[in-house]
Amino acid sequence: MVDQTTVLIVGAGPAGLVLGNLLRAAGIGTLVVERACREQVRTRARAGFLGPHSARVLTGHGLGAGMLHGGRPHGLCAFRGGNGGFELDYARLGRGEVHTVYPQQDLVTDLIAEYLDRGGELRFGTTVTDVDARTATIGYRDANGTGRAAGLFLAGCDGGNGVTRPAMPAAVTRHSQDHGVAWLAVLAEAPQSMAAVTYAIHDDGFAGHMARGPEVTRYYLQVRPDDDPETWTDDRIWAALDTRMRTAEFGPLRRGRITERRIVHLRSEVVDPIQHERLFLVGDAASLISPSAAKGANLAIMEAELLARALVDALVRDDHSGLAAYSRTCLPRIWRAQEFSRWMIDLLHCPPAATADADFQCALRHARLDSLRDSHAHQNFFAEHYVGI
Ligand SMILES: Cc1cc2nc3c(=O)[nH]c(=O)nc-3n(C[C@H](O)[C@H](O)[C@H](O)COP(=O)(O)OP(=O)(O)OC[C@H]3O[C@@H](n4cnc5c(N)ncnc54)[C@H](O)[C@@H]3O)c2cc1C
C-alpha cells in the first residue's frame, strides 16, 4: 500500500518544517518523513543567527513566538588582527538591520510543536531510501520495515547528505567547491565573553566567537582538514582561543565545559536547476553553504516560504507560475549568499604557509581588514550583505 498525501516533505530541519507549517496554514495535506528520532532533531545544535528576512517570515506566519520570547537582537561585530581590533555596529550601517540570536534546535522544537498543532503528519525514525521525481513517490524504511509514500509534489528538504539531491537527473549542473578550510566547531557551556560576534585573524589560523544562549557560546577554530576533533582537548581549545583571540591584549574569555567539538569542512554545493518534474529542493539540499557568513538556515527559510507560496498558488488557485519560476527566483539569491560567504572565507583565512604566494595573500587579507576598518562605504557593503539574503 502507498501512503498518499498532497505534499510529501523529506526532512524535518528548518526547511521542511517551515514549508510544512505554511502549507498546513493553507489547509494543504502534508506528510514529513524524518530519518532521525524526535530527540535527535530537537537537540541538534547548529545555526543561531537568524537574519531579518527569516525573522519576518517566522513572525508573519505565526511561527515566531519562541524566537520573540527567547531570541536576542544582535547588531555588533568585532574583528581582531595583527594591527589591533575594531568593532562594526552593523545595526547602524547598511540597511540598519540586525540578526536575532536564537539557537536552531529551539527554532526546530517550536516548528515541530506548531506543525503538529496545525494537524500536520510527521514520522520520525523514517529513512527515505529512494526517490522518483516524476511520480513524487518515495520508498522508506522505518522500525516496521519498508513502505512507499506518494504526493502530488515532493519537497527535498533533507540537507546536504540526503537522498533527494542525488535523485535529480544527471543533466542538472552540480557546482561543488571545497574552500580548502576546516573549522573545529565548539560549543562551550559559558556565557559569551564579548558583546560582539568576534572574528580573529591570526597566523595560527582563524578563531571565531558567536553568542548562542545566555549560558552557551559557539567558538570556531581553523584546523587542518584532516584533523581529529578528539585530539582537541578542552585545555588545547582554550589555549588556542587565547592565542588567536589575543586575550592578553583584549581581555580573557569566560570558560566552561566543552559540550561539542566537530570538524566542519567549508564547502559549497549548488544544484542548477533546483526543481525537476514534481521534485523541488529546499535549503541545504538545494545548496550547501559554508557557515562563514551564517547564511544556511536563512536560505532554507527563504526558499521554504517561496515554495510554500508557489504550492498554495498551484493547489488552491491553479496558478503554476510560481512553481515554474521557483528555481530561477531562488538561484540568484543563493549565489549572492555564496559570493558573500566566499568573501568572508577570503577575509578570515590566510593560505597555508607552504603556499608559494602565502605572504602576498596574507598582506591582501590585512589590507581588506584595514579598508573595512576605515572605509564607511566598505562597512555599509559588509553590513548589508552580512544580514541580508
Ligand atoms: C556548525 C554550524 C553552524 C551554523 N551556523 C549557522 C548560522 O549561524 N546561521 C545560519 O543561517 N546557518 C548556519 N548553519 C547552517 C544551517 O545549520 C543549515 O543550513 C540548516 O540546518 C539547513 O536546514 P535544512 O532544513 O535545509 O537542512 P537540515 O537542517 O540538515 O535538515 C535536514 C533533515 O533531513 C533529514 N534527512 C536526511 N536524510 C534523510 C533521509 N534519507 N530520509 C529522511 N530524512 C532525512 C536529516 O536528519 C535532517 O533532520 C550552520 C551549520 C553548522 C554545521
Short mmCIF file of C-alpha atoms and ligand atoms in Angstrom, two decimals:
data_model
loop_
_atom_site.label_atom_id
_atom_site.label_comp_id
_atom_site.label_asym_id
_atom_site.label_seq_id
_atom_site.Cartn_x
_atom_site.Cartn_y
_atom_site.Cartn_z
CA MET A 1 0.00 0.00 0.00
CA VAL A 2 1.24 3.51 -0.80
CA ASP A 3 0.61 6.31 1.75
CA GLN A 4 -0.98 9.25 -0.06
CA THR A 5 -0.70 12.96 0.71
CA THR A 6 -0.66 16.24 -1.20
CA VAL A 7 2.86 17.48 -0.48
CA LEU A 8 5.42 14.94 0.66
CA ILE A 9 8.32 16.53 2.56
CA VAL A 10 11.61 14.72 3.18
CA GLY A 11 13.43 16.10 6.24
CA ALA A 12 12.37 17.92 9.41
CA GLY A 13 15.01 20.65 9.55
CA PRO A 14 14.22 24.38 9.25
CA ALA A 15 13.40 23.99 5.53
CA GLY A 16 10.95 21.10 5.83
CA LEU A 17 9.26 22.40 8.96
CA VAL A 18 8.75 25.97 7.73
CA LEU A 19 7.35 24.57 4.48
CA GLY A 20 5.10 22.12 6.33
CA ASN A 21 3.75 24.81 8.64
CA LEU A 22 2.94 27.24 5.83
CA LEU A 23 1.19 24.55 3.80
CA ARG A 24 -0.82 23.39 6.82
CA ALA A 25 -1.90 27.02 7.43
CA ALA A 26 -3.41 26.94 3.92
CA GLY A 27 -5.17 23.65 4.67
CA ILE A 28 -2.93 21.57 2.39
CA GLY A 29 -2.25 17.94 3.28
CA THR A 30 1.39 17.22 4.16
CA LEU A 31 3.49 14.31 5.35
CA VAL A 32 7.00 14.99 6.72
CA VAL A 33 9.33 11.97 6.91
CA GLU A 34 12.45 12.35 9.04
CA ARG A 35 15.32 9.89 9.44
CA ALA A 36 16.33 10.94 12.97
CA CYS A 37 14.30 10.41 16.13
CA ARG A 38 12.49 13.37 17.68
CA GLU A 39 15.07 13.80 20.44
CA GLN A 40 17.96 13.98 17.95
CA VAL A 41 16.18 16.57 15.83
CA ARG A 42 15.22 18.62 18.90
CA THR A 43 18.76 18.77 20.32
CA ARG A 44 20.95 19.18 17.19
CA ALA A 45 22.83 22.46 17.78
CA ARG A 46 23.88 24.17 14.58
CA ALA A 47 22.84 27.67 13.49
CA GLY A 48 21.99 30.57 15.75
CA PHE A 49 21.93 33.78 13.71
CA LEU A 50 18.63 34.49 12.01
CA GLY A 51 18.59 37.37 9.55
CA PRO A 52 15.79 39.96 9.40
CA HIS A 53 14.10 38.24 6.46
CA SER A 54 13.90 34.96 8.41
CA ALA A 55 12.51 36.81 11.44
CA ARG A 56 9.87 38.44 9.22
CA VAL A 57 8.87 35.10 7.64
CA LEU A 58 8.58 33.42 11.04
CA THR A 59 6.59 36.20 12.73
CA GLY A 60 4.49 36.84 9.61
CA HIS A 61 3.30 33.22 9.59
CA GLY A 62 2.68 32.80 13.32
CA LEU A 63 5.92 30.86 13.89
CA GLY A 64 7.90 33.50 15.78
CA ALA A 65 6.56 33.33 19.36
CA GLY A 66 9.53 31.36 20.74
CA MET A 67 12.05 33.50 18.84
CA LEU A 68 10.41 36.74 20.04
CA HIS A 69 10.41 35.46 23.62
CA GLY A 70 13.81 33.72 23.76
CA GLY A 71 15.79 35.38 20.95
CA ARG A 72 18.04 38.41 21.33
CA PRO A 73 18.70 41.13 18.76
CA HIS A 74 22.35 41.30 17.74
CA GLY A 75 23.99 44.07 15.73
CA LEU A 76 27.63 44.26 16.75
CA CYS A 77 30.59 42.58 15.12
CA ALA A 78 34.30 42.81 16.01
CA PHE A 79 37.49 41.99 14.14
CA ARG A 80 40.89 41.33 15.67
CA GLY A 81 44.11 41.16 13.71
CA GLY A 82 47.84 41.89 13.86
CA ASN A 83 47.14 45.64 13.64
CA GLY A 84 44.73 45.70 16.60
CA GLY A 85 40.96 45.40 16.64
CA PHE A 86 37.83 47.32 15.75
CA GLU A 87 34.07 46.97 16.07
CA LEU A 88 31.32 47.49 13.49
CA ASP A 89 27.94 48.48 14.85
CA TYR A 90 26.19 46.96 11.84
CA ALA A 91 22.78 47.82 13.30
CA ARG A 92 23.65 51.38 12.28
CA LEU A 93 25.15 50.54 8.90
CA GLY A 94 23.77 49.26 5.59
CA ARG A 95 20.00 48.93 5.90
CA GLY A 96 20.16 49.27 9.69
CA GLU A 97 19.08 45.67 10.24
CA VAL A 98 20.16 43.16 12.89
CA HIS A 99 20.29 39.41 13.49
CA THR A 100 18.20 37.60 16.06
CA VAL A 101 20.24 35.11 18.06
CA TYR A 102 18.05 32.05 18.55
CA PRO A 103 19.52 28.54 18.57
CA GLN A 104 18.43 26.37 15.64
CA GLN A 105 17.40 23.50 17.93
CA ASP A 106 14.98 25.82 19.77
CA LEU A 107 13.53 27.01 16.47
CA VAL A 108 13.14 23.42 15.25
CA THR A 109 11.43 22.47 18.54
CA ASP A 110 8.96 25.37 18.10
CA LEU A 111 8.32 24.46 14.47
CA ILE A 112 7.61 20.79 15.27
CA ALA A 113 5.11 21.71 18.01
CA GLU A 114 3.32 24.21 15.78
CA TYR A 115 3.27 21.85 12.79
CA LEU A 116 1.62 19.11 14.87
CA ASP A 117 -0.85 21.68 16.28
CA ARG A 118 -1.76 22.58 12.71
CA GLY A 119 -2.65 18.94 12.10
CA GLY A 120 0.48 18.03 10.14
CA GLU A 121 1.68 14.43 9.96
CA LEU A 122 5.32 13.84 10.92
CA ARG A 123 7.10 10.47 11.07
CA PHE A 124 10.42 10.36 12.89
CA GLY A 125 12.79 7.41 12.50
CA THR A 126 11.81 7.05 8.85
CA THR A 127 14.66 6.95 6.35
CA VAL A 128 13.88 7.68 2.73
CA THR A 129 15.78 5.23 0.55
CA ASP A 130 14.67 6.06 -2.99
CA VAL A 131 13.01 8.94 -4.78
CA ASP A 132 11.05 9.19 -8.02
CA ALA A 133 10.75 12.84 -9.09
CA ARG A 134 8.31 12.11 -11.94
CA THR A 135 5.65 10.50 -9.74
CA ALA A 136 6.60 12.30 -6.45
CA THR A 137 6.98 8.89 -4.81
CA ILE A 138 9.45 7.74 -2.18
CA GLY A 139 10.47 4.42 -0.68
CA TYR A 140 11.27 4.43 3.03
CA ARG A 141 12.49 2.23 5.85
CA ASP A 142 11.29 2.50 9.45
CA ALA A 143 11.09 0.31 12.57
CA ASN A 144 8.24 -1.70 10.99
CA GLY A 145 10.07 -2.47 7.75
CA THR A 146 9.72 -0.73 4.40
CA GLY A 147 6.97 1.26 2.73
CA ARG A 148 6.13 3.73 -0.01
CA ALA A 149 4.51 7.17 0.04
CA ALA A 150 3.38 9.48 -2.74
CA GLY A 151 2.23 13.08 -3.08
CA LEU A 152 1.23 15.43 -5.84
CA PHE A 153 4.51 17.21 -5.13
CA LEU A 154 7.71 16.21 -3.38
CA ALA A 155 9.90 18.65 -1.39
CA GLY A 156 13.52 17.61 -0.85
CA CYS A 157 14.42 19.23 2.50
CA ASP A 158 16.87 16.53 3.58
CA GLY A 159 20.04 18.59 3.88
CA GLY A 160 23.43 18.26 2.24
CA ASN A 161 23.75 14.46 2.57
CA GLY A 162 20.19 13.44 1.79
CA VAL A 163 18.69 11.37 -1.00
CA THR A 164 16.66 13.93 -2.96
CA ARG A 165 19.58 15.85 -4.48
CA PRO A 166 21.15 12.68 -5.91
CA ALA A 167 17.73 11.91 -7.42
CA MET A 168 18.00 14.95 -9.68
CA PRO A 169 18.78 13.89 -13.28
CA ALA A 170 22.36 13.65 -14.47
CA ALA A 171 21.77 16.63 -16.79
CA VAL A 172 21.50 19.20 -13.95
CA THR A 173 24.62 21.23 -13.18
CA ARG A 174 26.20 20.32 -9.85
CA HIS A 175 28.55 23.08 -8.72
CA SER A 176 30.90 21.98 -5.97
CA GLN A 177 33.69 23.91 -4.30
CA ASP A 178 35.94 22.79 -1.47
CA HIS A 179 37.25 26.02 0.07
CA GLY A 180 40.24 24.11 1.47
CA VAL A 181 39.50 25.24 5.01
CA ALA A 182 38.13 23.35 8.02
CA TRP A 183 36.84 24.62 11.34
CA LEU A 184 36.64 22.92 14.68
CA ALA A 185 33.12 23.93 15.75
CA VAL A 186 32.96 24.09 19.53
CA LEU A 187 30.09 24.66 21.93
CA ALA A 188 31.05 25.82 25.41
CA GLU A 189 28.82 25.95 28.47
CA ALA A 190 29.81 29.53 29.13
CA PRO A 191 28.18 32.93 28.67
CA GLN A 192 29.50 34.96 25.76
CA SER A 193 32.78 36.73 26.56
CA MET A 194 32.23 39.74 24.32
CA ALA A 195 29.09 41.61 23.35
CA ALA A 196 30.08 41.27 19.68
CA VAL A 197 30.41 38.38 17.27
CA THR A 198 34.19 38.32 17.08
CA TYR A 199 36.38 37.25 14.17
CA ALA A 200 40.10 36.90 14.93
CA ILE A 201 42.66 36.66 12.14
CA HIS A 202 45.92 35.10 13.29
CA ASP A 203 48.99 33.41 11.78
CA ASP A 204 47.96 30.19 13.60
CA GLY A 205 44.57 30.34 11.86
CA PHE A 206 41.15 31.93 12.25
CA ALA A 207 39.19 31.92 15.54
CA GLY A 208 35.56 32.99 15.98
CA HIS A 209 33.25 33.74 18.91
CA MET A 210 29.47 33.74 18.50
CA ALA A 211 26.65 34.09 21.00
CA ARG A 212 24.13 31.26 21.19
CA GLY A 213 22.21 31.35 24.50
CA PRO A 214 22.72 33.02 27.89
CA GLU A 215 24.89 30.09 29.04
CA VAL A 216 26.18 28.77 25.72
CA THR A 217 28.75 30.20 23.30
CA ARG A 218 29.91 28.87 19.96
CA TYR A 219 33.58 29.09 19.10
CA TYR A 220 35.32 28.21 15.86
CA LEU A 221 38.98 27.37 15.34
CA GLN A 222 40.52 26.88 11.91
CA VAL A 223 42.14 23.42 11.86
CA ARG A 224 43.72 21.12 9.28
CA PRO A 225 41.05 19.46 7.11
CA ASP A 226 42.29 16.01 8.26
CA ASP A 227 42.42 16.98 11.96
CA ASP A 228 40.87 14.63 14.53
CA PRO A 229 38.50 16.54 16.86
CA GLU A 230 39.34 14.15 19.71
CA THR A 231 42.93 15.47 19.81
CA TRP A 232 41.47 18.86 20.71
CA THR A 233 41.23 18.59 24.49
CA ASP A 234 39.46 21.32 26.45
CA ASP A 235 42.84 22.77 27.51
CA ARG A 236 44.14 22.77 23.94
CA ILE A 237 41.00 24.51 22.68
CA TRP A 238 41.12 27.25 25.34
CA ALA A 239 44.87 27.78 24.80
CA ALA A 240 44.37 28.15 21.02
CA LEU A 241 41.45 30.52 21.56
CA ASP A 242 43.52 32.62 23.99
CA THR A 243 46.36 32.93 21.47
CA ARG A 244 44.27 33.62 18.37
CA MET A 245 41.76 35.88 20.14
CA ARG A 246 44.75 37.73 21.63
CA THR A 247 43.23 37.66 25.10
CA ALA A 248 46.44 39.11 26.61
CA GLU A 249 45.59 42.28 24.67
CA PHE A 250 41.79 42.24 24.65
CA GLY A 251 40.85 40.50 27.93
CA PRO A 252 40.06 36.92 28.99
CA LEU A 253 37.40 34.54 27.69
CA ARG A 254 34.75 33.15 30.03
CA ARG A 255 35.47 29.44 30.14
CA GLY A 256 33.13 26.49 30.62
CA ARG A 257 32.77 22.82 29.81
CA ILE A 258 33.13 21.99 26.10
CA THR A 259 30.00 20.08 25.06
CA GLU A 260 30.58 19.73 21.32
CA ARG A 261 33.67 19.59 19.12
CA ARG A 262 33.36 18.63 15.49
CA ILE A 263 35.09 19.34 12.25
CA VAL A 264 33.17 21.36 9.67
CA HIS A 265 34.66 21.42 6.16
CA LEU A 266 33.93 24.70 4.45
CA ARG A 267 32.30 23.57 1.22
CA SER A 268 29.80 24.95 -1.26
CA GLU A 269 27.46 22.96 -3.44
CA VAL A 270 24.76 24.33 -5.72
CA VAL A 271 22.41 22.37 -7.94
CA ASP A 272 21.05 24.20 -11.01
CA PRO A 273 18.12 23.97 -11.51
CA ILE A 274 16.69 23.07 -8.08
CA GLN A 275 13.46 21.64 -9.48
CA HIS A 276 12.74 18.68 -11.70
CA GLU A 277 9.34 17.28 -12.61
CA ARG A 278 7.47 17.19 -9.24
CA LEU A 279 10.57 17.41 -7.05
CA PHE A 280 11.65 20.75 -5.50
CA LEU A 281 14.86 21.06 -3.48
CA VAL A 282 14.90 23.42 -0.48
CA GLY A 283 17.64 24.54 1.95
CA ASP A 284 20.89 22.59 2.22
CA ALA A 285 19.52 20.02 -0.24
CA ALA A 286 19.47 22.74 -2.91
CA SER A 287 22.68 24.48 -1.92
CA LEU A 288 25.21 23.75 0.75
CA ILE A 289 26.96 26.86 2.01
CA SER A 290 29.89 27.24 4.39
CA PRO A 291 28.90 28.62 7.82
CA SER A 292 31.35 31.54 7.41
CA ALA A 293 28.56 34.07 6.92
CA ALA A 294 25.72 32.27 8.78
CA LYS A 295 23.50 32.01 5.70
CA GLY A 296 22.41 28.33 5.51
CA ALA A 297 19.35 28.33 7.77
CA ASN A 298 18.34 31.73 6.42
CA LEU A 299 18.41 30.49 2.82
CA ALA A 300 16.41 27.43 3.91
CA ILE A 301 13.67 29.62 5.44
CA MET A 302 13.60 31.99 2.45
CA GLU A 303 13.27 29.11 -0.05
CA ALA A 304 10.67 27.29 2.07
CA GLU A 305 8.47 30.39 2.10
CA LEU A 306 8.81 30.89 -1.67
CA LEU A 307 7.99 27.25 -2.37
CA ALA A 308 5.03 27.27 0.04
CA ARG A 309 3.59 30.32 -1.70
CA ALA A 310 4.07 28.70 -5.12
CA LEU A 311 2.48 25.42 -4.00
CA VAL A 312 -0.53 27.21 -2.50
CA ASP A 313 -0.99 29.14 -5.75
CA ALA A 314 -0.81 25.91 -7.74
CA LEU A 315 -3.04 23.79 -5.48
CA VAL A 316 -5.61 26.38 -4.41
CA ARG A 317 -5.71 28.80 -7.36
CA ASP A 318 -4.49 26.53 -10.17
CA ASP A 319 -1.75 29.10 -10.86
CA HIS A 320 1.50 27.23 -11.60
CA SER A 321 3.65 30.27 -12.46
CA GLY A 322 5.35 30.36 -9.03
CA LEU A 323 6.33 26.70 -9.27
CA ALA A 324 7.67 27.19 -12.78
CA ALA A 325 9.76 30.14 -11.56
CA TYR A 326 10.94 28.57 -8.27
CA SER A 327 14.45 27.75 -9.45
CA ARG A 328 15.17 31.00 -11.25
CA THR A 329 13.76 33.01 -8.30
CA CYS A 330 15.93 31.22 -5.71
CA LEU A 331 19.21 30.72 -7.56
CA PRO A 332 20.30 34.39 -7.83
CA ARG A 333 19.75 34.75 -4.06
CA ILE A 334 21.65 31.52 -3.40
CA TRP A 335 24.59 32.78 -5.47
CA ARG A 336 24.60 36.18 -3.72
CA ALA A 337 24.83 34.34 -0.38
CA GLN A 338 27.56 32.06 -1.75
CA GLU A 339 29.51 35.05 -3.00
CA PHE A 340 29.43 36.82 0.37
CA SER A 341 30.23 33.60 2.18
CA ARG A 342 33.31 33.19 -0.02
CA TRP A 343 34.21 36.85 0.61
CA MET A 344 34.15 36.10 4.35
CA ILE A 345 36.30 32.98 3.88
CA ASP A 346 38.88 35.04 1.97
CA LEU A 347 38.86 37.72 4.66
CA LEU A 348 39.24 35.35 7.61
CA HIS A 349 41.80 32.79 6.47
CA CYS A 350 45.37 33.00 5.28
CA PRO A 351 46.59 30.22 2.95
CA PRO A 352 48.94 27.63 4.48
CA ALA A 353 52.49 28.98 4.97
CA ALA A 354 53.84 26.43 2.47
CA THR A 355 51.83 28.02 -0.38
CA ALA A 356 54.01 29.95 -2.84
CA ASP A 357 52.14 33.25 -2.55
CA ALA A 358 51.11 32.91 1.13
CA ASP A 359 52.78 36.18 2.19
CA PHE A 360 51.15 38.09 -0.65
CA GLN A 361 47.72 36.61 0.11
CA CYS A 362 48.07 37.41 3.83
CA ALA A 363 49.02 41.00 3.07
CA LEU A 364 45.86 41.30 0.95
CA ARG A 365 43.75 39.99 3.90
CA HIS A 366 45.18 42.62 6.18
CA ALA A 367 44.65 45.35 3.58
CA ARG A 368 41.00 44.32 3.24
CA LEU A 369 40.61 44.36 7.00
CA ASP A 370 42.15 47.84 7.18
CA SER A 371 39.74 49.01 4.49
CA LEU A 372 36.81 47.59 6.44
CA ARG A 373 38.01 49.48 9.50
CA ASP A 374 38.48 52.80 7.67
CA SER A 375 36.00 52.97 4.78
CA HIS A 376 32.37 53.80 5.54
CA ALA A 377 31.37 52.55 2.07
CA HIS A 378 33.08 49.22 2.75
CA GLN A 379 31.33 48.96 6.14
CA ASN A 380 27.93 49.57 4.54
CA PHE A 381 28.65 46.87 1.96
CA PHE A 382 29.56 44.47 4.76
CA ALA A 383 26.50 45.26 6.90
CA GLU A 384 24.05 44.94 4.02
CA HIS A 385 25.38 41.55 2.94
CA TYR A 386 26.02 40.24 6.46
CA VAL A 387 22.35 40.36 7.47
CA GLY A 388 20.75 40.11 4.04
CA ILE A 389 19.81 37.30 1.69
C1 LIG B 1 28.38 24.45 12.98
C2 LIG B 1 27.33 25.09 12.11
C3 LIG B 1 26.92 26.41 12.37
C4 LIG B 1 25.97 27.02 11.58
N1 LIG B 1 25.57 28.32 11.86
C5 LIG B 1 24.62 28.92 11.09
C6 LIG B 1 24.11 30.24 11.41
O1 LIG B 1 24.50 30.88 12.40
N2 LIG B 1 23.13 30.76 10.60
C7 LIG B 1 22.65 30.06 9.52
O2 LIG B 1 21.78 30.58 8.79
N3 LIG B 1 23.07 28.81 9.21
C8 LIG B 1 24.05 28.21 9.96
N4 LIG B 1 24.43 26.92 9.69
C9 LIG B 1 23.81 26.17 8.58
C10 LIG B 1 22.44 25.62 8.97
O3 LIG B 1 22.51 24.86 10.16
C11 LIG B 1 21.88 24.75 7.83
O4 LIG B 1 21.99 25.49 6.64
C12 LIG B 1 20.41 24.37 8.09
O5 LIG B 1 20.33 23.36 9.07
C13 LIG B 1 19.76 23.86 6.79
O6 LIG B 1 18.44 23.46 7.07
P1 LIG B 1 17.75 22.31 6.21
O7 LIG B 1 16.39 22.15 6.76
O8 LIG B 1 17.93 22.59 4.77
O9 LIG B 1 18.63 21.00 6.47
P2 LIG B 1 18.91 20.21 7.83
O10 LIG B 1 18.81 21.10 9.00
O11 LIG B 1 20.20 19.49 7.60
O12 LIG B 1 17.73 19.18 7.91
C14 LIG B 1 17.65 18.06 7.03
C15 LIG B 1 16.90 16.95 7.71
O13 LIG B 1 16.70 15.88 6.80
C16 LIG B 1 16.92 14.65 7.48
N5 LIG B 1 17.29 13.62 6.50
C17 LIG B 1 18.48 13.49 5.85
N6 LIG B 1 18.46 12.42 5.05
C18 LIG B 1 17.24 11.86 5.18
C19 LIG B 1 16.62 10.71 4.61
N7 LIG B 1 17.27 9.92 3.72
N8 LIG B 1 15.35 10.40 4.97
C20 LIG B 1 14.68 11.20 5.86
N9 LIG B 1 15.23 12.29 6.44
C21 LIG B 1 16.49 12.62 6.10
C22 LIG B 1 18.02 14.96 8.49
O14 LIG B 1 18.01 14.05 9.57
C23 LIG B 1 17.64 16.37 8.92
O15 LIG B 1 16.81 16.42 10.05
C24 LIG B 1 25.40 26.30 10.49
C25 LIG B 1 25.80 24.98 10.23
C26 LIG B 1 26.75 24.38 11.03
C27 LIG B 1 27.17 22.95 10.73
#
